[in-house]
Short mmCIF file of C-alpha atoms in Angstrom, two decimals:
data_model
loop_
_atom_site.label_atom_id
_atom_site.label_comp_id
_atom_site.label_asym_id
_atom_site.label_seq_id
_atom_site.Cartn_x
_atom_site.Cartn_y
_atom_site.Cartn_z
CA UNK A 225 -8.83 -29.56 -19.71
CA UNK A 226 -8.38 -25.87 -20.57
CA UNK A 227 -5.19 -24.22 -21.82
CA UNK A 228 -5.22 -22.16 -18.64
CA UNK A 229 -5.19 -25.29 -16.48
CA UNK A 230 -2.31 -26.69 -18.54
CA UNK A 231 -0.38 -23.44 -18.07
CA UNK A 232 -0.93 -23.59 -14.31
CA UNK A 233 0.23 -27.22 -14.23
CA UNK A 234 3.38 -26.27 -16.14
CA UNK A 235 4.15 -23.63 -13.54
CA UNK A 236 3.66 -26.11 -10.70
CA UNK A 237 5.89 -28.71 -12.33
CA UNK A 238 8.69 -26.31 -13.28
CA UNK A 239 9.04 -24.68 -9.87
CA UNK A 240 10.68 -27.18 -7.48
CA UNK A 241 9.06 -25.74 -4.34
CA UNK A 242 5.58 -26.35 -5.81
CA UNK A 243 5.89 -29.94 -6.97
CA UNK A 244 3.92 -31.28 -4.00
CA UNK A 245 1.06 -28.86 -4.60
CA UNK A 246 -2.26 -29.81 -6.19
CA UNK A 247 -3.50 -26.70 -7.99
CA UNK A 248 -3.15 -22.96 -8.53
CA UNK A 249 -5.93 -20.39 -8.34
CA UNK A 250 -5.40 -17.03 -10.04
CA UNK A 251 -6.10 -13.87 -7.98
CA UNK A 252 -7.54 -11.09 -10.11
CA UNK A 253 -7.26 -8.12 -7.76
CA UNK A 254 -5.13 -5.01 -7.60
CA UNK A 255 -3.19 -2.91 -10.07
CA UNK A 256 0.09 -4.83 -10.12
CA UNK A 257 1.36 -6.30 -13.38
CA UNK A 258 2.40 -9.42 -11.45
CA UNK A 259 0.30 -12.55 -11.86
CA UNK A 260 -0.75 -13.84 -8.42
CA UNK A 261 -1.89 -17.36 -7.49
CA UNK A 262 -2.99 -19.16 -4.36
CA UNK A 263 -1.21 -22.53 -4.21
CA UNK A 264 -3.25 -25.42 -2.74
CA UNK A 265 -2.18 -28.76 -1.28
CA UNK A 266 -3.92 -32.06 -2.21
CA UNK A 267 -6.49 -31.45 0.55
CA UNK A 268 -7.31 -28.09 -1.10
CA UNK A 269 -5.82 -26.08 1.74
CA UNK A 270 -3.90 -22.91 0.84
CA UNK A 271 -0.17 -23.57 1.03
CA UNK A 272 1.44 -20.35 -0.12
CA UNK A 273 1.20 -17.51 -2.61
CA UNK A 274 2.96 -17.48 -5.99
CA UNK A 275 3.75 -14.32 -7.95
CA UNK A 276 5.11 -14.43 -11.49
CA UNK A 277 6.49 -11.52 -13.48
CA UNK A 278 8.63 -10.64 -16.47
CA UNK A 279 12.17 -11.98 -16.12
CA UNK A 280 13.43 -8.44 -16.71
CA UNK A 281 12.12 -7.59 -13.24
CA UNK A 282 14.23 -10.26 -11.55
CA UNK A 283 16.81 -7.92 -10.00
CA UNK A 284 14.14 -5.66 -8.49
CA UNK A 285 12.14 -8.62 -7.25
CA UNK A 286 15.19 -9.99 -5.46
CA UNK A 287 15.41 -6.66 -3.64
CA UNK A 288 11.73 -7.04 -2.72
CA UNK A 289 12.41 -10.58 -1.49
CA UNK A 290 15.24 -9.23 0.68
CA UNK A 291 12.86 -6.56 1.98
CA UNK A 292 10.45 -9.30 3.11
CA UNK A 293 13.33 -11.04 4.87
CA UNK A 294 14.02 -7.80 6.72
CA UNK A 295 10.35 -7.52 7.65
CA UNK A 296 10.57 -11.03 9.10
CA UNK A 297 13.64 -9.96 11.11
CA UNK A 298 11.63 -7.05 12.54
CA UNK A 299 8.77 -9.33 13.54
CA UNK A 300 6.28 -7.73 11.16
CA UNK A 301 3.13 -9.79 10.64
CA UNK A 302 3.37 -10.27 6.89
CA UNK A 303 3.99 -12.87 4.20
CA UNK A 304 7.17 -14.84 4.88
CA UNK A 305 9.57 -15.14 1.91
CA UNK A 306 10.00 -18.78 0.85
CA UNK A 307 11.63 -18.98 -2.58
CA UNK A 308 12.57 -16.87 -5.59
CA UNK A 309 13.86 -17.89 -9.01
CA UNK A 310 13.49 -17.70 -12.78
CA UNK A 311 12.01 -19.80 -15.59
CA UNK A 312 14.24 -18.72 -18.51
CA UNK A 313 12.31 -20.68 -21.16
CA UNK A 314 9.13 -18.80 -20.25
CA UNK A 315 10.91 -15.48 -19.68
CA UNK A 316 9.36 -15.41 -16.21
CA UNK A 317 10.55 -14.80 -12.70
CA UNK A 318 8.69 -16.10 -9.67
CA UNK A 319 8.45 -15.45 -5.95
CA UNK A 320 6.81 -17.68 -3.37
CA UNK A 321 5.66 -16.31 -0.01
CA UNK A 322 3.60 -17.74 2.82
CA UNK A 323 -0.18 -17.49 2.67
CA UNK A 324 -1.90 -15.30 5.27
CA UNK A 325 -5.28 -16.74 6.20
CA UNK A 326 -8.27 -14.42 6.36
CA UNK A 327 -10.08 -11.83 4.28
CA UNK A 328 -9.27 -8.31 3.17
CA UNK A 329 -9.77 -5.80 5.95
CA UNK A 330 -11.72 -3.62 3.52
CA UNK A 331 -14.35 -6.38 3.31
CA UNK A 332 -14.36 -7.46 6.96
CA UNK A 333 -14.15 -4.21 8.92
CA UNK A 334 -17.70 -2.99 8.10
CA UNK A 335 -19.05 -6.26 9.52
CA UNK A 336 -17.37 -5.81 12.91
CA UNK A 337 -18.19 -3.74 15.96
CA UNK A 338 -16.79 -0.23 16.27
CA UNK A 339 -14.55 -1.46 19.10
CA UNK A 340 -13.11 -4.29 16.99
CA UNK A 341 -12.56 -1.97 14.02
CA UNK A 342 -10.63 0.42 16.25
CA UNK A 343 -8.60 -2.42 17.81
CA UNK A 344 -7.59 -3.73 14.39
CA UNK A 345 -6.54 -0.21 13.46
CA UNK A 346 -4.34 -0.06 16.56
CA UNK A 347 -2.77 -3.40 15.56
CA UNK A 348 -2.13 -2.06 12.06
CA UNK A 349 -0.46 1.04 13.47
CA UNK A 350 1.85 -1.10 15.59
CA UNK A 351 2.85 -3.18 12.55
CA UNK A 352 3.48 -0.03 10.52
CA UNK A 353 5.78 1.28 13.23
CA UNK A 354 7.84 -1.93 12.99
CA UNK A 355 8.06 -1.48 9.22
CA UNK A 356 9.43 2.03 9.67
CA UNK A 357 12.29 0.91 11.92
CA UNK A 358 14.48 0.18 8.91
CA UNK A 359 16.72 3.07 7.89
CA UNK A 360 17.19 3.95 4.23
CA UNK A 361 20.52 3.40 2.43
CA UNK A 362 23.19 5.88 3.52
CA UNK A 363 23.85 7.01 -0.05
CA UNK A 364 20.19 7.77 -0.82
CA UNK A 365 19.33 11.34 -1.81
CA UNK A 366 17.44 13.37 0.80
CA UNK A 367 13.69 12.79 0.96
CA UNK A 368 12.87 16.43 0.21
CA UNK A 369 14.94 16.41 -2.96
CA UNK A 370 13.37 13.21 -4.28
CA UNK A 371 9.80 14.09 -3.30
CA UNK A 372 9.94 17.60 -4.76
CA UNK A 373 11.42 16.32 -8.04
CA UNK A 374 8.66 13.71 -8.33
CA UNK A 375 6.01 16.33 -7.56
CA UNK A 376 7.35 18.67 -10.24
CA UNK A 377 7.13 15.87 -12.80
CA UNK A 378 3.55 15.08 -11.81
CA UNK A 379 2.62 18.75 -11.88
CA UNK A 380 3.95 19.05 -15.43
CA UNK A 381 2.07 15.93 -16.53
CA UNK A 382 -1.10 17.11 -14.80
CA UNK A 383 -0.94 20.42 -16.70
CA UNK A 384 -1.02 18.46 -19.98
CA UNK A 385 -3.45 15.65 -19.07
CA UNK A 386 -6.70 17.46 -19.93
CA UNK A 387 -8.36 16.92 -16.53
CA UNK A 388 -8.88 19.76 -14.07
CA UNK A 389 -9.66 19.31 -10.38
CA UNK A 390 -12.13 21.67 -8.77
CA UNK A 391 -10.38 23.96 -6.26
CA UNK A 392 -7.00 23.15 -7.79
CA UNK A 393 -5.68 26.64 -6.98
CA UNK A 394 -6.30 26.03 -3.26
CA UNK A 395 -4.57 22.65 -3.50
CA UNK A 396 -1.55 24.05 -5.36
CA UNK A 397 -1.26 27.02 -3.02
CA UNK A 398 -1.26 24.75 0.04
CA UNK A 399 1.41 22.51 -1.49
CA UNK A 400 3.69 25.37 -2.48
CA UNK A 401 3.51 26.95 0.98
CA UNK A 402 4.28 23.71 2.79
CA UNK A 403 6.98 22.05 0.66
CA UNK A 404 9.73 23.29 3.03
CA UNK A 405 8.28 21.02 5.75
CA UNK A 406 9.96 18.05 4.05
CA UNK A 407 13.42 19.37 4.86
CA UNK A 408 15.45 16.92 6.99
CA UNK A 409 12.67 14.32 7.05
CA UNK A 410 14.07 10.77 7.38
CA UNK A 411 14.40 8.08 4.74
CA UNK A 412 12.79 4.95 6.21
CA UNK A 413 11.40 1.79 4.67
CA UNK A 414 7.89 2.36 3.31
CA UNK A 415 5.32 -0.29 2.42
CA UNK A 416 3.93 2.51 0.22
CA UNK A 417 0.48 0.98 -0.19
CA UNK A 418 -0.59 0.51 3.42
CA UNK A 419 -4.39 0.54 3.53
CA UNK A 420 -7.32 -1.77 4.28
CA UNK A 421 -7.06 -3.48 0.88
CA UNK A 422 -3.58 -4.76 1.77
CA UNK A 423 -4.35 -5.92 5.30
CA UNK A 424 -5.81 -9.31 6.16
CA UNK A 425 -8.27 -9.91 9.01
CA UNK A 426 -9.38 -13.23 10.52
CA UNK A 427 -11.65 -13.86 13.53
CA UNK A 428 -11.84 -10.15 14.28
CA UNK A 429 -8.05 -9.73 14.50
CA UNK A 430 -5.32 -8.49 12.17
CA UNK A 431 -3.64 -11.47 10.49
CA UNK A 432 -1.03 -9.58 8.53
CA UNK A 433 0.15 -7.11 5.92
CA UNK A 434 0.40 -8.15 2.26
CA UNK A 435 1.69 -6.82 -1.07
CA UNK A 436 5.04 -5.16 -0.46
CA UNK A 437 5.73 -4.93 -4.20
CA UNK A 438 5.47 -1.12 -4.21
CA UNK A 439 7.88 -0.62 -1.32
CA UNK A 440 9.96 2.55 -1.25
CA UNK A 441 12.06 4.71 1.06
CA UNK A 442 11.03 8.02 2.56
CA UNK A 443 9.25 9.95 5.29
CA UNK A 444 7.18 7.63 7.53
CA UNK A 445 4.39 10.23 7.66
CA UNK A 446 3.95 9.84 3.89
CA UNK A 447 2.67 6.31 4.56
CA UNK A 448 -0.46 7.69 6.23
CA UNK A 449 -1.89 9.41 3.15
CA UNK A 450 -3.57 6.11 2.18
CA UNK A 451 -5.59 6.39 5.39
CA UNK A 452 -7.23 9.55 4.07
CA UNK A 453 -7.66 8.30 0.52
CA UNK A 454 -8.86 4.78 1.23
CA UNK A 455 -9.03 3.42 4.78
CA UNK A 456 -11.11 6.21 6.36
CA UNK A 457 -13.85 5.57 3.79
CA UNK A 458 -13.96 1.91 4.81
CA UNK A 459 -13.81 2.45 8.57
CA UNK A 460 -13.22 5.64 10.52
CA UNK A 461 -12.65 3.69 13.76
CA UNK A 462 -9.92 1.70 12.00
CA UNK A 463 -8.34 4.86 10.56
CA UNK A 464 -8.25 6.60 13.95
CA UNK A 465 -6.98 3.40 15.57
CA UNK A 466 -4.11 3.11 13.09
CA UNK A 467 -2.86 6.56 14.06
CA UNK A 468 -3.33 5.93 17.79
CA UNK A 469 -1.53 2.57 17.55
CA UNK A 470 1.38 4.06 15.65
CA UNK A 471 1.76 6.85 18.20
CA UNK A 472 1.47 4.56 21.23
CA UNK A 473 -2.06 5.72 22.09
CA UNK A 474 -0.99 9.37 22.05
CA UNK A 475 -2.24 12.14 19.78
CA UNK A 476 0.15 13.08 16.96
CA UNK A 477 1.34 16.67 17.13
CA UNK A 478 0.56 19.47 14.69
CA UNK A 479 3.75 18.81 12.69
CA UNK A 480 2.37 15.36 11.80
CA UNK A 481 -0.89 16.82 10.53
CA UNK A 482 0.83 19.52 8.47
CA UNK A 483 3.02 16.92 6.77
CA UNK A 484 0.09 14.53 6.38
CA UNK A 485 -1.97 17.25 4.69
CA UNK A 486 0.93 18.17 2.42
CA UNK A 487 1.32 14.56 1.27
CA UNK A 488 -2.42 14.16 0.75
CA UNK A 489 -2.50 17.35 -1.35
CA UNK A 490 0.49 16.22 -3.43
CA UNK A 491 -1.20 12.86 -3.98
CA UNK A 492 -4.29 14.58 -5.39
CA UNK A 493 -2.12 15.71 -8.31
CA UNK A 494 -0.27 12.42 -8.80
CA UNK A 495 -3.48 10.36 -8.53
CA UNK A 496 -5.03 12.05 -11.57
CA UNK A 497 -1.92 11.41 -13.66
CA UNK A 498 -1.54 7.86 -12.39
CA UNK A 499 -5.14 6.74 -12.95
CA UNK A 500 -5.15 8.13 -16.50
CA UNK A 501 -2.11 5.99 -17.27
CA UNK A 502 -3.09 2.81 -15.47
CA UNK A 503 -6.92 2.59 -15.37
CA UNK A 504 -8.47 5.57 -17.19
CA UNK A 505 -11.89 3.94 -16.93
CA UNK A 506 -11.66 4.49 -13.15
CA UNK A 507 -11.09 8.25 -13.40
CA UNK A 508 -14.54 9.11 -12.03
CA UNK A 509 -14.01 6.85 -9.03
CA UNK A 510 -10.64 8.46 -8.34
CA UNK A 511 -12.10 11.94 -8.66
CA UNK A 512 -14.72 10.96 -6.10
CA UNK A 513 -11.96 10.05 -3.64
CA UNK A 514 -10.11 13.28 -4.44
CA UNK A 515 -13.15 15.49 -3.80
CA UNK A 516 -13.85 13.64 -0.56
CA UNK A 517 -10.28 14.40 0.57
CA UNK A 518 -10.59 18.06 -0.43
CA UNK A 519 -13.84 18.29 1.53
CA UNK A 520 -12.30 16.51 4.54
CA UNK A 521 -9.70 19.30 4.63
CA UNK A 522 -12.13 22.14 3.78
CA UNK A 523 -10.11 22.99 0.65
CA UNK A 524 -6.98 22.71 2.83
CA UNK A 525 -8.05 25.26 5.36
CA UNK A 526 -7.88 22.30 7.81
CA UNK A 527 -4.79 20.20 8.41
CA UNK A 528 -6.62 17.72 10.68
CA UNK A 529 -9.23 16.07 8.44
CA UNK A 530 -12.90 15.95 9.37
CA UNK A 531 -12.92 12.16 9.55
CA UNK A 532 -10.46 12.37 12.46
CA UNK A 533 -12.12 15.32 14.19
CA UNK A 534 -15.64 13.92 14.02
CA UNK A 535 -17.13 11.53 16.55
CA UNK A 536 -16.27 8.12 15.09
CA UNK A 537 -17.64 5.97 17.92
#
């Protein structure tokens, strides 16, 4: 028996909620520092999902656990919070949530009909609207103040990082002209990583939303930037459907697209800094996404991206 298997057995035995389980299977996906495991029953059926993390993160993880409870209260299709605790001897914290059956939408959508892809996008938009019902804390600083401060920090780091984006002057000019649009935008709960890699599909339907560990508070429109960076590349019908579902099958107005384009442009800057810190070996892949976004917006001469304008059916 391997040391890894022994470690997994120790986890199962030390966490009371897992003592009737049979085995753990490590999930090696994503950028989170959390360790993630599928927990199986003796019949090898998935029971739940276990996340472990440094015990120093316990306070923040309890806030995340409470956020999942609030999602459950709103009727969001997502992992249900089951248990949270610490293992002091191992300097670990743990969280247990329900297992959502299915496969990543990013893997399943290309296998489905255009109509089913669009319908799943509509479902995703409806779930996102539920997520955004929750108001931010009353004492939170205004969104514009927080977002501009973060952007200034990223801009300073970008200037020193040694990488230069083609057409950066057009990107920076667009950002600087449109920053005032963030004034008086609401602070709402944000999943903050809402894209096809964090959605689960089964039998041609949306099963649920996963991975709330990056949740934040801010402008709901900010949530849609991941559509342009990730989801539209996987499935344009899904991407269009998500927007239609969110807006109750209506077209968003021009103010949505101006804000969306601003947030996409700001994310071009932060993405370079972020990937160099977290996964520098994936810089070329990230630059490919960035140049696709710049092209979609014709160097930010367009606020409505080409993937939305074009015939997606």
